[in-house]
């Protein structure tokens, strides 16, 4: 019997996460659409159709992460693809010298620690898949190469930390493929209407890494299917 392919996407109620979940479902993945808001998550599941299932998951809340992992374990026996997509840029993220600690902490908790703790919680099911992959949605803003230009400092710091989380997880999980991706500048609530890329095209590159790229690729940072510098 063919083994069912299973994926889980965080922050999948809208934007890039929703589109990646939709495209994976179209490739016959059983997709766990996770979101912190139940109504929005369930509406996304309805739009995607029969291959999608909802799981409530707030990536900043350890109890929520653990509950989601337990819930997942009652419904599935393995996880092929984990996509740590949920991310934020907080209001007023524009002044590295004066930004409030709470804003930095919320950004770090969501964008860097969230993916780490979610991965920790789902490792038992990732280990049960024949070939599993973890994909962290990072950003060019996290690249150290080229320096900083003052844009969204807390966000950029959190994405640099996420890149480091990726390298650490790749080393700790040598049988898996663990990578991070910059999706480009994408038209979503976060990217805004002036962004260069539409969400469908951006998601295609992420789905490539989830479903087509060599599983031997690990500990790397990609944009548009090409490795980029840290
Ligand atoms: P978006 O439309 O704002 O979507 C962000 C998603 O993350 C939403 O589903 C949001 O849920 C969810 N989220 C935020 N905090 C969460 C939490 N604590 N727990 C669970 N879910 C949470 O943004 P997007 O453009 O699709 O961004 C997706 C990823 O791509 C992010 O990691 C972002 O940093 C990255 N990225 C985007 C761009 C771009 O140009 N758009 C560029 C580079 C990188 P709610 O609806 O509940 O808020």
Short mmCIF file of N, CA and C and ligand atoms in Angstrom, two decimals, residues 10-17 35-37 40 57-60 84-88 110-111 137-140 155 159 182-191 195, ligand 1:
data_model
loop_
_atom_site.label_atom_id
_atom_site.label_comp_id
_atom_site.label_asym_id
_atom_site.label_seq_id
_atom_site.Cartn_x
_atom_site.Cartn_y
_atom_site.Cartn_z
N UNK A 10 2.37 25.83 9.69
CA UNK A 10 1.95 26.79 10.73
C UNK A 10 1.52 28.10 10.07
N UNK A 11 0.60 28.79 10.72
CA UNK A 11 0.10 30.06 10.17
C UNK A 11 -0.47 29.87 8.78
N UNK A 12 -1.30 28.82 8.63
CA UNK A 12 -1.77 28.45 7.28
C UNK A 12 -3.16 29.01 6.97
N UNK A 13 -3.66 29.89 7.81
CA UNK A 13 -5.00 30.44 7.55
C UNK A 13 -5.01 31.48 6.44
N UNK A 14 -3.85 32.05 6.12
CA UNK A 14 -3.81 33.07 5.06
C UNK A 14 -2.38 33.17 4.51
N UNK A 15 -2.25 34.03 3.49
CA UNK A 15 -0.92 34.36 2.98
C UNK A 15 -0.18 33.16 2.40
N UNK A 16 1.13 33.17 2.58
CA UNK A 16 2.00 32.14 2.00
C UNK A 16 1.67 30.77 2.59
N UNK A 17 1.42 30.72 3.88
CA UNK A 17 1.12 29.43 4.53
C UNK A 17 -0.11 28.78 3.95
N UNK A 35 -3.45 27.06 12.74
CA UNK A 35 -3.63 28.51 12.92
C UNK A 35 -3.92 28.77 14.38
N UNK A 36 -3.62 30.01 14.81
CA UNK A 36 -3.93 30.33 16.21
C UNK A 36 -5.40 30.68 16.38
N UNK A 37 -6.03 31.12 15.27
CA UNK A 37 -7.46 31.48 15.33
C UNK A 37 -8.28 30.37 14.70
N UNK A 40 -10.61 31.23 11.55
CA UNK A 40 -9.83 31.48 10.33
C UNK A 40 -9.21 30.19 9.80
N UNK A 57 -2.99 25.92 16.66
CA UNK A 57 -1.58 25.98 17.09
C UNK A 57 -1.10 27.43 17.10
N UNK A 58 -0.84 27.91 18.29
CA UNK A 58 -0.21 29.23 18.45
C UNK A 58 1.27 28.96 18.70
N UNK A 59 2.13 29.41 17.79
CA UNK A 59 3.55 29.04 17.87
C UNK A 59 4.28 29.72 19.03
N UNK A 60 3.64 30.69 19.68
CA UNK A 60 4.29 31.35 20.82
C UNK A 60 3.93 30.70 22.16
N UNK A 84 7.42 25.56 8.94
CA UNK A 84 7.33 26.61 9.96
C UNK A 84 7.22 27.94 9.23
N UNK A 85 5.96 28.33 9.00
CA UNK A 85 5.68 29.52 8.19
C UNK A 85 5.23 30.72 9.02
N UNK A 86 4.54 30.50 10.13
CA UNK A 86 3.96 31.61 10.90
C UNK A 86 5.03 32.66 11.22
N UNK A 87 4.68 33.92 11.00
CA UNK A 87 5.66 34.97 11.28
C UNK A 87 4.97 36.31 11.41
N UNK A 88 5.65 37.24 12.07
CA UNK A 88 5.09 38.58 12.27
C UNK A 88 6.17 39.66 12.08
N UNK A 110 7.85 34.48 18.22
CA UNK A 110 7.06 34.00 17.07
C UNK A 110 7.97 33.46 15.96
N UNK A 111 8.95 34.26 15.57
CA UNK A 111 9.68 33.97 14.33
C UNK A 111 10.86 33.02 14.50
N UNK A 137 10.39 29.22 7.05
CA UNK A 137 10.25 30.37 6.16
C UNK A 137 10.96 31.56 6.80
N UNK A 138 12.09 31.87 6.21
CA UNK A 138 12.92 32.96 6.71
C UNK A 138 12.73 34.20 5.83
N UNK A 139 13.76 35.00 5.73
CA UNK A 139 13.66 36.23 4.93
C UNK A 139 15.06 36.71 4.59
N UNK A 140 15.17 37.39 3.44
CA UNK A 140 16.43 38.04 3.11
C UNK A 140 16.83 39.04 4.19
N UNK A 155 12.44 42.15 13.35
CA UNK A 155 12.13 41.09 12.38
C UNK A 155 13.42 40.51 11.80
N UNK A 159 14.89 36.68 12.12
CA UNK A 159 15.09 35.79 10.97
C UNK A 159 16.56 35.31 10.92
N UNK A 182 13.92 32.05 1.83
CA UNK A 182 13.34 33.39 1.66
C UNK A 182 12.36 33.29 0.51
N UNK A 183 11.10 33.60 0.75
CA UNK A 183 10.13 33.43 -0.35
C UNK A 183 10.16 34.55 -1.38
N UNK A 184 11.01 35.55 -1.18
CA UNK A 184 10.97 36.75 -2.03
C UNK A 184 10.05 37.78 -1.38
N UNK A 185 9.80 38.86 -2.10
CA UNK A 185 8.90 39.90 -1.57
C UNK A 185 7.52 39.62 -2.17
N UNK A 186 6.58 39.18 -1.30
CA UNK A 186 5.35 38.55 -1.77
C UNK A 186 4.12 39.36 -1.35
N UNK A 187 3.17 39.47 -2.25
CA UNK A 187 1.90 40.19 -1.99
C UNK A 187 1.04 39.41 -1.00
N UNK A 188 1.17 39.77 0.26
CA UNK A 188 0.32 39.21 1.34
C UNK A 188 0.03 40.36 2.29
N UNK A 189 -0.67 40.07 3.38
CA UNK A 189 -0.88 41.14 4.37
C UNK A 189 0.47 41.66 4.87
N UNK A 190 1.44 40.76 5.03
CA UNK A 190 2.75 41.22 5.49
C UNK A 190 3.51 41.94 4.39
N UNK A 191 3.55 41.39 3.21
CA UNK A 191 4.37 41.94 2.12
C UNK A 191 3.77 43.21 1.51
N UNK A 195 4.32 44.49 -3.33
CA UNK A 195 5.34 43.43 -3.41
C UNK A 195 5.46 42.92 -4.84
P1 LIG B 1 0.82 37.02 6.58
O1 LIG B 1 -0.10 37.03 5.43
O2 LIG B 1 0.81 38.14 7.56
O3 LIG B 1 0.59 35.63 7.35
C1 LIG B 1 1.28 35.34 8.54
C2 LIG B 1 0.67 34.10 9.14
O4 LIG B 1 1.35 33.80 10.37
C3 LIG B 1 -0.81 34.28 9.50
O5 LIG B 1 -1.50 33.08 9.25
C4 LIG B 1 -0.76 34.57 10.98
O6 LIG B 1 -1.95 34.25 11.68
C5 LIG B 1 0.35 33.61 11.36
N1 LIG B 1 0.84 33.84 12.72
C6 LIG B 1 1.39 34.96 13.24
N2 LIG B 1 1.66 34.76 14.55
C7 LIG B 1 1.28 33.49 14.84
C8 LIG B 1 1.28 32.70 16.01
N3 LIG B 1 1.75 33.17 17.18
N4 LIG B 1 0.85 31.42 15.94
C9 LIG B 1 0.37 30.92 14.78
N5 LIG B 1 0.28 31.63 13.64
C10 LIG B 1 0.74 32.89 13.68
O7 LIG B 1 2.33 36.92 6.11
P2 LIG B 1 3.05 36.10 4.92
O8 LIG B 1 3.63 37.08 4.01
O9 LIG B 1 2.18 35.02 4.43
O10 LIG B 1 4.27 35.49 5.76
C11 LIG B 1 4.49 34.10 5.91
C12 LIG B 1 5.96 33.88 6.24
O11 LIG B 1 6.76 34.37 5.15
C13 LIG B 1 6.42 34.65 7.48
O12 LIG B 1 7.30 33.85 8.24
C14 LIG B 1 7.16 35.84 6.89
O13 LIG B 1 8.13 36.36 7.76
C15 LIG B 1 7.77 35.22 5.64
N6 LIG B 1 8.16 36.20 4.62
C16 LIG B 1 7.21 36.93 3.96
C17 LIG B 1 7.62 37.84 3.00
C18 LIG B 1 6.63 38.67 2.20
O14 LIG B 1 7.06 39.48 1.37
N7 LIG B 1 5.33 38.46 2.35
C19 LIG B 1 8.98 38.01 2.72
C20 LIG B 1 9.91 37.27 3.41
C21 LIG B 1 9.49 36.36 4.35
P3 LIG B 1 -3.04 35.38 12.09
O15 LIG B 1 -3.98 35.51 10.92
O16 LIG B 1 -3.68 34.77 13.31
O17 LIG B 1 -2.29 36.64 12.39
#
